[in-house]
Coordinates of C-alpha atoms in Angstrom, one line a residue:
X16 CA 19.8 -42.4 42.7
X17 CA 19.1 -39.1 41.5
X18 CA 17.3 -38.8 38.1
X19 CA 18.7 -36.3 35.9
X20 CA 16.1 -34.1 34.2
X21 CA 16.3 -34.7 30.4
X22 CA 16.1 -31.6 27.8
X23 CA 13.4 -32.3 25.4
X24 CA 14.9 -30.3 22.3
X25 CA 11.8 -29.3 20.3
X26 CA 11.8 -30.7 16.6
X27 CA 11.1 -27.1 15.2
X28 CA 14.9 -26.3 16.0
X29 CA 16.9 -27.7 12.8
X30 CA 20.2 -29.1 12.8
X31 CA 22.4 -27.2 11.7
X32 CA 22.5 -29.2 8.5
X33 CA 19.1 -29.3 7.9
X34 CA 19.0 -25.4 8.3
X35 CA 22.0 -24.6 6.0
X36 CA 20.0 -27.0 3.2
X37 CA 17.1 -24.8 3.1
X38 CA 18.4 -21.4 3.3
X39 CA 20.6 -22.5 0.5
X40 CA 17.4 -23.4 -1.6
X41 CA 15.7 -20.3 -1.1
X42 CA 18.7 -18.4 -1.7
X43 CA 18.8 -20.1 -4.8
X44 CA 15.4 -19.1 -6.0
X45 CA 16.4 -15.5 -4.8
X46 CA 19.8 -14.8 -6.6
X47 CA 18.8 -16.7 -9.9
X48 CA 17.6 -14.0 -11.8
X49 CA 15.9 -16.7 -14.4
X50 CA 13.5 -17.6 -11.7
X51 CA 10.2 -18.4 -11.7
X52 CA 10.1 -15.0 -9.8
X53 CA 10.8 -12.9 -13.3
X54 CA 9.8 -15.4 -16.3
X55 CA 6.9 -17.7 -15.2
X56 CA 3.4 -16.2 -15.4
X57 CA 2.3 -13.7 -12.5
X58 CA -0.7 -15.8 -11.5
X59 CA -0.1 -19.3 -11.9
X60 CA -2.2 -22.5 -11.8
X61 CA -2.5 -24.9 -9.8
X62 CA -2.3 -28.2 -11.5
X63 CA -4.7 -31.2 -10.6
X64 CA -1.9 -32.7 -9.2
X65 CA -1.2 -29.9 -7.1
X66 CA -4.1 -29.3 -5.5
X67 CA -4.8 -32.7 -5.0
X68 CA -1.1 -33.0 -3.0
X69 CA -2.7 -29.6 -1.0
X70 CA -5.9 -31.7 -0.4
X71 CA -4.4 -33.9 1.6
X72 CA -3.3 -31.6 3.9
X73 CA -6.5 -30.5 5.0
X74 CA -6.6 -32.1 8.8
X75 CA -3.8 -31.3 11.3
X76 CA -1.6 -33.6 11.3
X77 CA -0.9 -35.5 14.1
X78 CA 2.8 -36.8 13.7
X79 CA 5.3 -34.0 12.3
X80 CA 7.1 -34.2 9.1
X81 CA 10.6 -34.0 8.3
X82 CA 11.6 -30.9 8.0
X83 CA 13.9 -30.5 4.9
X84 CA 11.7 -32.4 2.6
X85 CA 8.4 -30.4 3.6
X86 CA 10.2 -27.0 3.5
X87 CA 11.3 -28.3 0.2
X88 CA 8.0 -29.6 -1.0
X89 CA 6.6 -25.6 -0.2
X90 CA 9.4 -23.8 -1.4
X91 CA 8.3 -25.5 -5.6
X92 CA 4.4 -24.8 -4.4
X93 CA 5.4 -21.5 -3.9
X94 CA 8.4 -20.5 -5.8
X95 CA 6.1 -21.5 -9.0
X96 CA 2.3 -21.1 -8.2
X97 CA 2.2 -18.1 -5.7
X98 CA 1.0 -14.7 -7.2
X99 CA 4.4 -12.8 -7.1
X100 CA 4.7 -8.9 -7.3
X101 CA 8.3 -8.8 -8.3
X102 CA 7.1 -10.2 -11.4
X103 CA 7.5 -7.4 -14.2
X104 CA 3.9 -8.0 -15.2
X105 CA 2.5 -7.2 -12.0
X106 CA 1.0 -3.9 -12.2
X107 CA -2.1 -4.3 -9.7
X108 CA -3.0 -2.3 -6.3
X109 CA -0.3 -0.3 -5.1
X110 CA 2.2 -2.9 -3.6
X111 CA 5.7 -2.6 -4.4
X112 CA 8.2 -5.4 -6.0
X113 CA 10.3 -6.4 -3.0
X114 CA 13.4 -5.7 -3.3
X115 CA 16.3 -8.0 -2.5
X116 CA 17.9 -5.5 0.2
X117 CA 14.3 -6.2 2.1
X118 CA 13.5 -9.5 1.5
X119 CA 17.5 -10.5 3.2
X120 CA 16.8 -7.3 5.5
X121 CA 13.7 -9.2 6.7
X122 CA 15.3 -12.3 7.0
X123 CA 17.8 -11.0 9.2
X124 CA 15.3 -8.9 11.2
X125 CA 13.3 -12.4 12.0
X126 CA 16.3 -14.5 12.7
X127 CA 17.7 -12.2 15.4
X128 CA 13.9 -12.2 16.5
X129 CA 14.6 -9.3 19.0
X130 CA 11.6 -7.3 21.3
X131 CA 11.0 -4.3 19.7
X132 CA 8.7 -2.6 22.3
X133 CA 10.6 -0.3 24.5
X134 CA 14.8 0.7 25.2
X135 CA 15.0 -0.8 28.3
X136 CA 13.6 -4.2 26.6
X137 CA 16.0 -3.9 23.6
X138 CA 17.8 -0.4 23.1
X139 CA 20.0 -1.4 20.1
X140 CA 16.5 -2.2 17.7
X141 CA 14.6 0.7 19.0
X142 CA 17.5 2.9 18.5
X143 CA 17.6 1.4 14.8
X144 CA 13.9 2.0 14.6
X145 CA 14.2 5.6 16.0
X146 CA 16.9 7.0 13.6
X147 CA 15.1 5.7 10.9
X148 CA 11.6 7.6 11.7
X149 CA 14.4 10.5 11.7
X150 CA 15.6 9.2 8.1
X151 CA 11.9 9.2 7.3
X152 CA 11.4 12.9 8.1
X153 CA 14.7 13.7 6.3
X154 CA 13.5 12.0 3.3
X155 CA 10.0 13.5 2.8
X156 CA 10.8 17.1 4.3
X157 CA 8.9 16.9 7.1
X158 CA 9.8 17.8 10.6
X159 CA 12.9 16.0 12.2
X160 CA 11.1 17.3 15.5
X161 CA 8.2 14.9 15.1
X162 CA 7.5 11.3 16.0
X163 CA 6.6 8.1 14.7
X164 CA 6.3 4.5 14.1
X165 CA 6.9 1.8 11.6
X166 CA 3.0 0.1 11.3
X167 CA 2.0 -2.7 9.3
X168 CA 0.3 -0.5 6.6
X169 CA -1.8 2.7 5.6
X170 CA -4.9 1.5 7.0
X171 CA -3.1 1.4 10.8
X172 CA -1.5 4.3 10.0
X173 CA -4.5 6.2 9.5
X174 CA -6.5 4.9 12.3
X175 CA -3.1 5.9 14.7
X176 CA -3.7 9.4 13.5
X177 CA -7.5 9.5 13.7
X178 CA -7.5 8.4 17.2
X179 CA -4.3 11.2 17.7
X180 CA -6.8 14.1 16.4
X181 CA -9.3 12.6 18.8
X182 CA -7.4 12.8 21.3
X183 CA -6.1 16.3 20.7
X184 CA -9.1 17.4 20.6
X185 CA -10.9 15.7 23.7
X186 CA -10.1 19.1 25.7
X187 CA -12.8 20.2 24.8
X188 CA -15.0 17.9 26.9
X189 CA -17.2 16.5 23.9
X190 CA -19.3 14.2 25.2
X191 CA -21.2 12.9 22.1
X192 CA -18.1 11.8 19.4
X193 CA -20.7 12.2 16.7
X194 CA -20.7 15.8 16.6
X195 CA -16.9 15.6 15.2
X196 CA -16.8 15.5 11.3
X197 CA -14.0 14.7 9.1
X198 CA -13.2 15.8 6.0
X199 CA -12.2 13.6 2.7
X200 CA -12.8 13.3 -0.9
X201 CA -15.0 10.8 -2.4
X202 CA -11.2 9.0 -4.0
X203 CA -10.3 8.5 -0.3
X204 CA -9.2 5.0 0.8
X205 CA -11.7 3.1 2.5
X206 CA -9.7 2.7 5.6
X207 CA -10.3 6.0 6.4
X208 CA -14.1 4.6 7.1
X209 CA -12.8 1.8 9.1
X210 CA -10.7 3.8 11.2
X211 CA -13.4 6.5 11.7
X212 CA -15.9 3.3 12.9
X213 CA -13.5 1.5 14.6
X214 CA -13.3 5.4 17.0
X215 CA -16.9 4.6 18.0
X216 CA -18.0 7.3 15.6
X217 CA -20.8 6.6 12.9
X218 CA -19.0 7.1 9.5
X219 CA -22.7 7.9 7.6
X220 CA -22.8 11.0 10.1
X221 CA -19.4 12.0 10.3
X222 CA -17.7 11.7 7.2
X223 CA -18.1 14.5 4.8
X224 CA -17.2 13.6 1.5
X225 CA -16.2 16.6 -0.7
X226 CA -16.6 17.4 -3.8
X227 CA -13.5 17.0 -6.4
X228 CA -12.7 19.3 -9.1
X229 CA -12.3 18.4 -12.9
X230 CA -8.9 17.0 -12.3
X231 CA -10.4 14.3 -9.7
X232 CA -8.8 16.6 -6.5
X233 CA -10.6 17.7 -3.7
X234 CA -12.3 21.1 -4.2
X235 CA -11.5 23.5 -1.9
X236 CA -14.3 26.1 -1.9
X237 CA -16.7 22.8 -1.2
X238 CA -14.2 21.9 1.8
X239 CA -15.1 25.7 3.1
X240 CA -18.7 25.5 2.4
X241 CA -18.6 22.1 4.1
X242 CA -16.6 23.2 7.4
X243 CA -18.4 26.8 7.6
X244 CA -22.0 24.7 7.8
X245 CA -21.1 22.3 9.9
X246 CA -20.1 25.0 12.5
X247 CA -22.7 27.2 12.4
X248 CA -24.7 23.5 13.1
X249 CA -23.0 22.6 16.3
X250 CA -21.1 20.4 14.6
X251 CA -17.0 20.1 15.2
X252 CA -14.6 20.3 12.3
X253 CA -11.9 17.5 13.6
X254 CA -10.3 16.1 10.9
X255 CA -9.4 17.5 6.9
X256 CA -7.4 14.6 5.0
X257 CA -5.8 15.5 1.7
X258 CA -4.6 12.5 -0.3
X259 CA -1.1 12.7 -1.9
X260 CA -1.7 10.3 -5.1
X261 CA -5.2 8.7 -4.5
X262 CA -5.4 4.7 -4.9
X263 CA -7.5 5.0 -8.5
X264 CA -6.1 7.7 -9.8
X265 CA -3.0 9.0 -8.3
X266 CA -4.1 12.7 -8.0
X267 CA -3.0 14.8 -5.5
X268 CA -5.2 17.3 -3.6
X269 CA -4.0 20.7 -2.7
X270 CA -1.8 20.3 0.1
X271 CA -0.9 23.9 0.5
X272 CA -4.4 25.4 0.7
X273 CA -5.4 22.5 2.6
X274 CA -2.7 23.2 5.2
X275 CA -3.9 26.7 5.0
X276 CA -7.4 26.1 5.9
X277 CA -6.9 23.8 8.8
X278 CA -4.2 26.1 10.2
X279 CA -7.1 29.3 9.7
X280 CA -9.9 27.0 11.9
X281 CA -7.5 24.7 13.9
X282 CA -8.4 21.8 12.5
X283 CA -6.6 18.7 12.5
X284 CA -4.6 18.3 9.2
X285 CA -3.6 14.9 7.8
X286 CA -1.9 13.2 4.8
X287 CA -2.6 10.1 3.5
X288 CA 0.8 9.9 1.3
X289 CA 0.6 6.2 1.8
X290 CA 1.5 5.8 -1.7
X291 CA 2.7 9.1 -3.4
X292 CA 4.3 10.8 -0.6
X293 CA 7.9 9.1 -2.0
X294 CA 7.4 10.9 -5.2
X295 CA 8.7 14.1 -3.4
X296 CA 12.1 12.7 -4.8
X297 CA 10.9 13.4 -8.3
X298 CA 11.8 16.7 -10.0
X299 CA 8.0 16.8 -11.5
X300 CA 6.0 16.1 -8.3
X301 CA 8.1 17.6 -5.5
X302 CA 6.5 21.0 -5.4
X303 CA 2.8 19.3 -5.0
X304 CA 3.8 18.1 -2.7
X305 CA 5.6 20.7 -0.6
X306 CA 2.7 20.5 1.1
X307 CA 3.5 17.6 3.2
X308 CA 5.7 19.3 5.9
X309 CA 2.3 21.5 7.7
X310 CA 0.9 18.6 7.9
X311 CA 0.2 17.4 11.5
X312 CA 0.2 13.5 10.5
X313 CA 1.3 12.3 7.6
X314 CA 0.9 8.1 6.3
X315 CA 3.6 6.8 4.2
X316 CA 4.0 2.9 3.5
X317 CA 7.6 1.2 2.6
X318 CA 5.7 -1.4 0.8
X319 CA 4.8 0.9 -1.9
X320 CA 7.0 2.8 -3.2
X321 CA 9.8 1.9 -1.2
X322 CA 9.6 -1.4 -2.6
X323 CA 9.7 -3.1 0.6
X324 CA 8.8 -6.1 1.4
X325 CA 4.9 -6.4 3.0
X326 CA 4.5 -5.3 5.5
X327 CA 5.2 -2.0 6.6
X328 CA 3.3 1.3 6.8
X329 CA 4.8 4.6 8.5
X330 CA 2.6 7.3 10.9
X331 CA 4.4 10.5 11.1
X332 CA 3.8 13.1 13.5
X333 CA 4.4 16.6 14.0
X334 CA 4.1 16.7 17.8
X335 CA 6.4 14.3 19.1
X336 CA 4.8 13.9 22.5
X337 CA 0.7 13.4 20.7
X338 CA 1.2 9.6 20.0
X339 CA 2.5 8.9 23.9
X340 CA -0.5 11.0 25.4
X341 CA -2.9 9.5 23.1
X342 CA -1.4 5.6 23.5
X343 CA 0.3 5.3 26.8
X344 CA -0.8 2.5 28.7
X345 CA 0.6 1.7 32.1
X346 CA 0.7 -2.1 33.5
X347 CA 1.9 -4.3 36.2
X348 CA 4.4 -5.9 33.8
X349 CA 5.9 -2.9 31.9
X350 CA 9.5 -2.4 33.4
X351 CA 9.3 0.8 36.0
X352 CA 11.9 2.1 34.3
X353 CA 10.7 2.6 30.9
X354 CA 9.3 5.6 30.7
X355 CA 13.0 7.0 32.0
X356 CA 13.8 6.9 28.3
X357 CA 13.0 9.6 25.8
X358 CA 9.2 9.0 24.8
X359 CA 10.2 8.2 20.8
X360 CA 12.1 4.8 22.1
X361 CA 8.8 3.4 23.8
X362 CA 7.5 2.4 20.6
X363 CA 4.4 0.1 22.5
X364 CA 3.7 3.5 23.6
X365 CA 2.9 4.9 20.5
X366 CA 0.8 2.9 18.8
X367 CA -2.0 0.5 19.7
X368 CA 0.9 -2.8 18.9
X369 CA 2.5 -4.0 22.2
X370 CA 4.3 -7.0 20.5
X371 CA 5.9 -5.9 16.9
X372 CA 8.2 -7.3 14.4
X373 CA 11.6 -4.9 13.7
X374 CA 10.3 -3.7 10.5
X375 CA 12.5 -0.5 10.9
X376 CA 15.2 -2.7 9.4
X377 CA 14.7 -3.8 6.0
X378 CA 13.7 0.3 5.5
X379 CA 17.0 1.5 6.7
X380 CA 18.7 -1.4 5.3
X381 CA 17.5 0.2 1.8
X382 CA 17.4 3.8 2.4
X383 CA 21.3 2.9 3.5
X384 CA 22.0 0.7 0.3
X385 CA 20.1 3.0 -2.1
X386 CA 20.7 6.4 -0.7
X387 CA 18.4 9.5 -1.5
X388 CA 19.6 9.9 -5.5
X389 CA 18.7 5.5 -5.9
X390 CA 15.7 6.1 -4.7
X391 CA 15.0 9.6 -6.9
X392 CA 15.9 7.7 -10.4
X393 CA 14.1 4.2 -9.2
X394 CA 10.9 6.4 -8.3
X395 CA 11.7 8.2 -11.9
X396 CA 11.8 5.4 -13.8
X397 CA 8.4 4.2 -12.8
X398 CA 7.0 7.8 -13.7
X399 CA 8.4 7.7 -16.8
X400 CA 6.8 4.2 -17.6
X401 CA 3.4 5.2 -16.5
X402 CA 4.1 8.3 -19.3
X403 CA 5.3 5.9 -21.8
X404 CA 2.2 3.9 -21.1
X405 CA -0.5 7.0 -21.7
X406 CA 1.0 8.2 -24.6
X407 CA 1.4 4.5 -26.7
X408 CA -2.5 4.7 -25.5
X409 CA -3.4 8.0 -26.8
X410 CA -1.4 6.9 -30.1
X411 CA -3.3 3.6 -30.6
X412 CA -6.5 3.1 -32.7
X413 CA -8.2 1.1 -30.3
X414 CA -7.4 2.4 -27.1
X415 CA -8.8 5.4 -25.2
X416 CA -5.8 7.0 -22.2
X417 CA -7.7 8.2 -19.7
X418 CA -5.1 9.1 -17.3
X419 CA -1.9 9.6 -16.1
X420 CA -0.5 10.7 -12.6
X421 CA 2.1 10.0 -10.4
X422 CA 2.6 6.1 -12.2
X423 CA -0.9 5.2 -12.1
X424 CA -2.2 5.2 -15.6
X425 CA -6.3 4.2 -16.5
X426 CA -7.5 3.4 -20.0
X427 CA -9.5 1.6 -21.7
X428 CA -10.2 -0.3 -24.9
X429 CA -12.2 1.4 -27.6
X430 CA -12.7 0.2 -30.5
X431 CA -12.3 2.5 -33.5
X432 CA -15.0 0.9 -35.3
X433 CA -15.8 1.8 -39.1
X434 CA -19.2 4.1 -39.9
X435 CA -21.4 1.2 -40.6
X436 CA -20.6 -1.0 -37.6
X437 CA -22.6 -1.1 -34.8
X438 CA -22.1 1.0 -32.0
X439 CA -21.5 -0.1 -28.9
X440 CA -23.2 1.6 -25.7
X441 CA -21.3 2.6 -22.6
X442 CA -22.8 -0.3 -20.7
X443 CA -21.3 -3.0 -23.1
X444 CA -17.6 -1.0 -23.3
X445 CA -17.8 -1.5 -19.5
X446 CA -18.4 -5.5 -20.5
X447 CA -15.9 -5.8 -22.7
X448 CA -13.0 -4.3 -20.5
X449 CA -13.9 -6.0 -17.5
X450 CA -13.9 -9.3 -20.0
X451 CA -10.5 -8.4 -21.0
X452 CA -8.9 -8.0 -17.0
X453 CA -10.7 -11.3 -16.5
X454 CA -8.7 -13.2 -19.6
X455 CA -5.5 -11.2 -18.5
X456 CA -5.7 -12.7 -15.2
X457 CA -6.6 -15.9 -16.7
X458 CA -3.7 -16.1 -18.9
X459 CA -1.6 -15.0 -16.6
X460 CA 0.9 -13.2 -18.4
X461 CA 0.3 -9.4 -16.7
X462 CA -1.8 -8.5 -13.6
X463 CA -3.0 -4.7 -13.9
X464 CA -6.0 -3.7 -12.0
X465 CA -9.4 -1.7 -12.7
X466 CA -11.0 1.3 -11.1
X467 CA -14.6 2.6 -11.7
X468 CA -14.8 6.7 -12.3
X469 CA -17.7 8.3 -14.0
X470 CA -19.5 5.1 -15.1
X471 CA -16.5 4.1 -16.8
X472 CA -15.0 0.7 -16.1
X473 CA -11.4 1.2 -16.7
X474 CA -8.1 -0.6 -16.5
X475 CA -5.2 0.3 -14.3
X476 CA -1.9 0.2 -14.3
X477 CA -0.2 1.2 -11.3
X478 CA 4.3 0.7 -12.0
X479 CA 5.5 0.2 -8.8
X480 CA 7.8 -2.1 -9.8
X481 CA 11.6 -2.6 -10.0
X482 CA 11.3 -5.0 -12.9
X483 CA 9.1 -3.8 -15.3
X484 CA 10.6 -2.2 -18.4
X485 CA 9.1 -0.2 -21.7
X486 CA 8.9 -4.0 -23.3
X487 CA 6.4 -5.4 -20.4
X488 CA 4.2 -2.1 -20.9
X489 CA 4.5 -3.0 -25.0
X490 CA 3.2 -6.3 -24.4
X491 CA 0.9 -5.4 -22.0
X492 CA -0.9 -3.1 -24.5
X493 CA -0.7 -5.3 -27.1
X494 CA -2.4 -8.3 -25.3
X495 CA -5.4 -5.5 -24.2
X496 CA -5.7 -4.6 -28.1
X497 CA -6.1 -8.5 -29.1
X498 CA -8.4 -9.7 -26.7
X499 CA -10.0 -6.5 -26.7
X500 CA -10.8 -7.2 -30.7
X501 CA -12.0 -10.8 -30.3
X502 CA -14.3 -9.5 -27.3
X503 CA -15.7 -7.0 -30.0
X504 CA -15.9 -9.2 -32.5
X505 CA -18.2 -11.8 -30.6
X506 CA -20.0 -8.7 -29.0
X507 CA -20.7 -7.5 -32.9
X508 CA -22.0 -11.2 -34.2
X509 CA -24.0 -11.7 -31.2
X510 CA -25.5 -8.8 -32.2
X511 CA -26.0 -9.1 -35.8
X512 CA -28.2 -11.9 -34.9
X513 CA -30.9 -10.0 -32.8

């Protein structure tokens, strides 16, 4: 008798009961605006309990679990404990509230689960993916000729264009990749360092840091000094990156005379505009960064001010055929017929990601729900915050507003101490407002951020956030004021008794 093969179904495919129990649950937590998302604090604690429950998860387990009961067990751990930056008092980094339309967006992306590594694999996503890279362009003013791809953040981003400048300028038979020098200011993000040592070049000898001016932006005679002595060295100008809103800060170099310059010596000109780049919708920012356009890269990253969800990150380019000379790889497997299509639709082409996830979606998704004008007043409305922010600063006793660009604020407490108090150093300031992020983050209330610049330990605000409103930045100030003041307090008794 002939034995019939028996389907094994795998127990990570949920009835269709099961499935419609959980979605609903998560759903839930996403549509109820009284969630935990909005009103519990934005860094929880773990009870005892808790992590006791998490403890005993700490070996693999060897039998499976149901799976409505775990999902549902993860979905309180998370939906109450978890760090979330939709929460209105999440003002650290630069990573945007995600937004419904991306959060569903993603959701749908990862259901459908499609390939999204060439046309002939699956021509509808990369067609999706294609037109928005062309919505992209639209949006920032830069060439609709160009190319690019959705990454998973800046620091991809960046290293895609390095190794495209590379390339470009391999021509010239260099031998010795040392001899290339790129250009940054000292506010640049650090991935710029990782990209340049993940080339194979040694970031000690060929990074140039330049000099910023007054207003914290790269100086431009320094960049000329810089580039002329490097030449007349041997050396090989490759690389000039202005940032467009800088991750302490939020300054802008000079885009224009950067573009200028690099045009002038035929060097390679790129943007990090991971961050600010969206402001170009803003009527106070959009001619700094005009800019943007000469570039011949250009990083911009959804999950900032796009308020996508993590992760995606953007690499534009100007030629539309550098990112397929620089990343085409040929193999056995690849479908002969791929490179038939126009070279913007082979996406594993372009990048150095064979296998990605179809994060074009949840950016067209939005740029479709929102149009241009939602995106100019939501961008706006965080300006205007960080604004409303430095200026309840500069109007409070105790507070020093150091300052205010793009919607990145920095100040700090200072106490405005009475003639025959102590004073207190520089060094101890720094104490005290580093005391103060750590109780913030204890209490859990708000979640801003610090940066060092000049010796100066500040705090940071950076309002890329859908949720937060004049009231969070009021009670935000207010808790830096009273912890601030006990932190002096103890910090004047201690010394009194020295």
């Amino acid at each position: 008798m002939k034995q019939e093969n028996q389907l094994h179904v795998s127990s990570l495919n949920l009835a269709p009961e099961q499935i419609k129990k959980i979605c609903a649950e998560i759903v839930d937590y996403l549509s109820n605006k009284e969630n935990p998302r909005y009103t519990q604090k934005v860094r929880p604690k773990l009870t005892d309990r808790q992590y006791s429950d998490l403890s005993t998860l700490e070996r693999m387990p060897y039998h499976g679990s149901e799976a409505v009961s775990t999902f549902e067990k993860y979905i309180q751990l998370l939906t109450t404990q978890a760090v979330s930056t939709s929460h209105p008092g999440f003002l650290a980094y630069i990573m945007g509230a995600a937004s419904d339309v991306s959060v569903l967006a993603d959701f749908l992306a990862a259901a459908i689960s499609a390939p999204q590594t060439s046309a002939s694999t699956s021509h509808l996503t990369t067609m999706i993916e294609a037109q928005t890279i062309k919505w992209m362009c639209q949006l920032l003013g830069y060439p609709e000729t160009g190319s690019g791809l959705f990454v998973s953040g800046g620091s991809v981003a960046n290293l895609i264009a390095l190794q495209a400048a590379i390339k470009k300028k391999r021509t010239q038979n260099i031998v010795d990749l040392n001899q290339y020098r790129v250009y940054v200011s000292k506010y640049s993000h650090s991935s710029i360092s990782s990209a340049v040592s993940i080339s194979g070049l040694l970031p000690d000898q060929c990074i140039q840091h330049i000099e910023t001016t007054q207003e914290h932006t790269l100086s431009i005679s320094d960049l000329k000094t810089k580039i002329k002595h490097d030449q007349e060295h041997g050396y090989i100008p490759l690389m000039v990156i202005g940032i467009a809103g800088c991750t302490s800060l939020g300054v802008i170099d000079p885009l224009l005379d950067l573009s200028d310059i690099c045009m002038k010596e035929d060097i390679w000109f790129h943007i990090d505009a991971a961050y600010g780049g969206f402001a170009v919708l803003s009527q106070e920012y959009s001619e700094a960064l005009k800019g943007m356009q000469f570039s011949d890269s250009l990083t911009i990253d959804p999950h900032k001010w796009m308020y996508a969800a993590a992760d995606v990150g953007c690499i534009l380019v100007k030629d539309p055929n550098i990112l397929f000379n620089t990343f085409n790889q040929s193999g056995a497997y690849y479908s002969s017929d791929d490179l038939t299509f126009s070279n913007h639709l082979q996406f594993r082409d372009l990048g150095i990601q064979t296998t990605r996830s179809f994060r074009a979606l949840k950016v067209k998704l939005s740029l479709e729900i929102a149009g241009r004008i939602g995106y100019q007043q939501m961008i706006e409305k965080d300006i205007h915050l960080a604004k409303y922010a430095y200026k309840l600063a500069l109007d409070h006793p105790n507070l020093e507003a150091y300052s205010c660009h793009l919607s990145i604020v920095t100040l700090r407490f200072n106490p405005n101490l009475t003639t025959d108090e102590k004073f207190i150093s520089e060094t101890n300031l720094n104490k005290i407002n580093q005391e103060i992020i750590d109780d913030l983050h204890q209490l859990g209330d708000f979640f801003p951020s610090h940066t060092w610049v000049n010796n100066k330990y500040l705090i940071r605000l950076c309002i890329v956030n859908l949720n937060t409103t004049e009231d969070t930045i009021h009670g935000l100030l207010e808790a830096i004021d009273e912890i601030g003041k006990s932190k002096t307090c103890n910090y004047l008794t201690h010394m009194s008794t020295l």
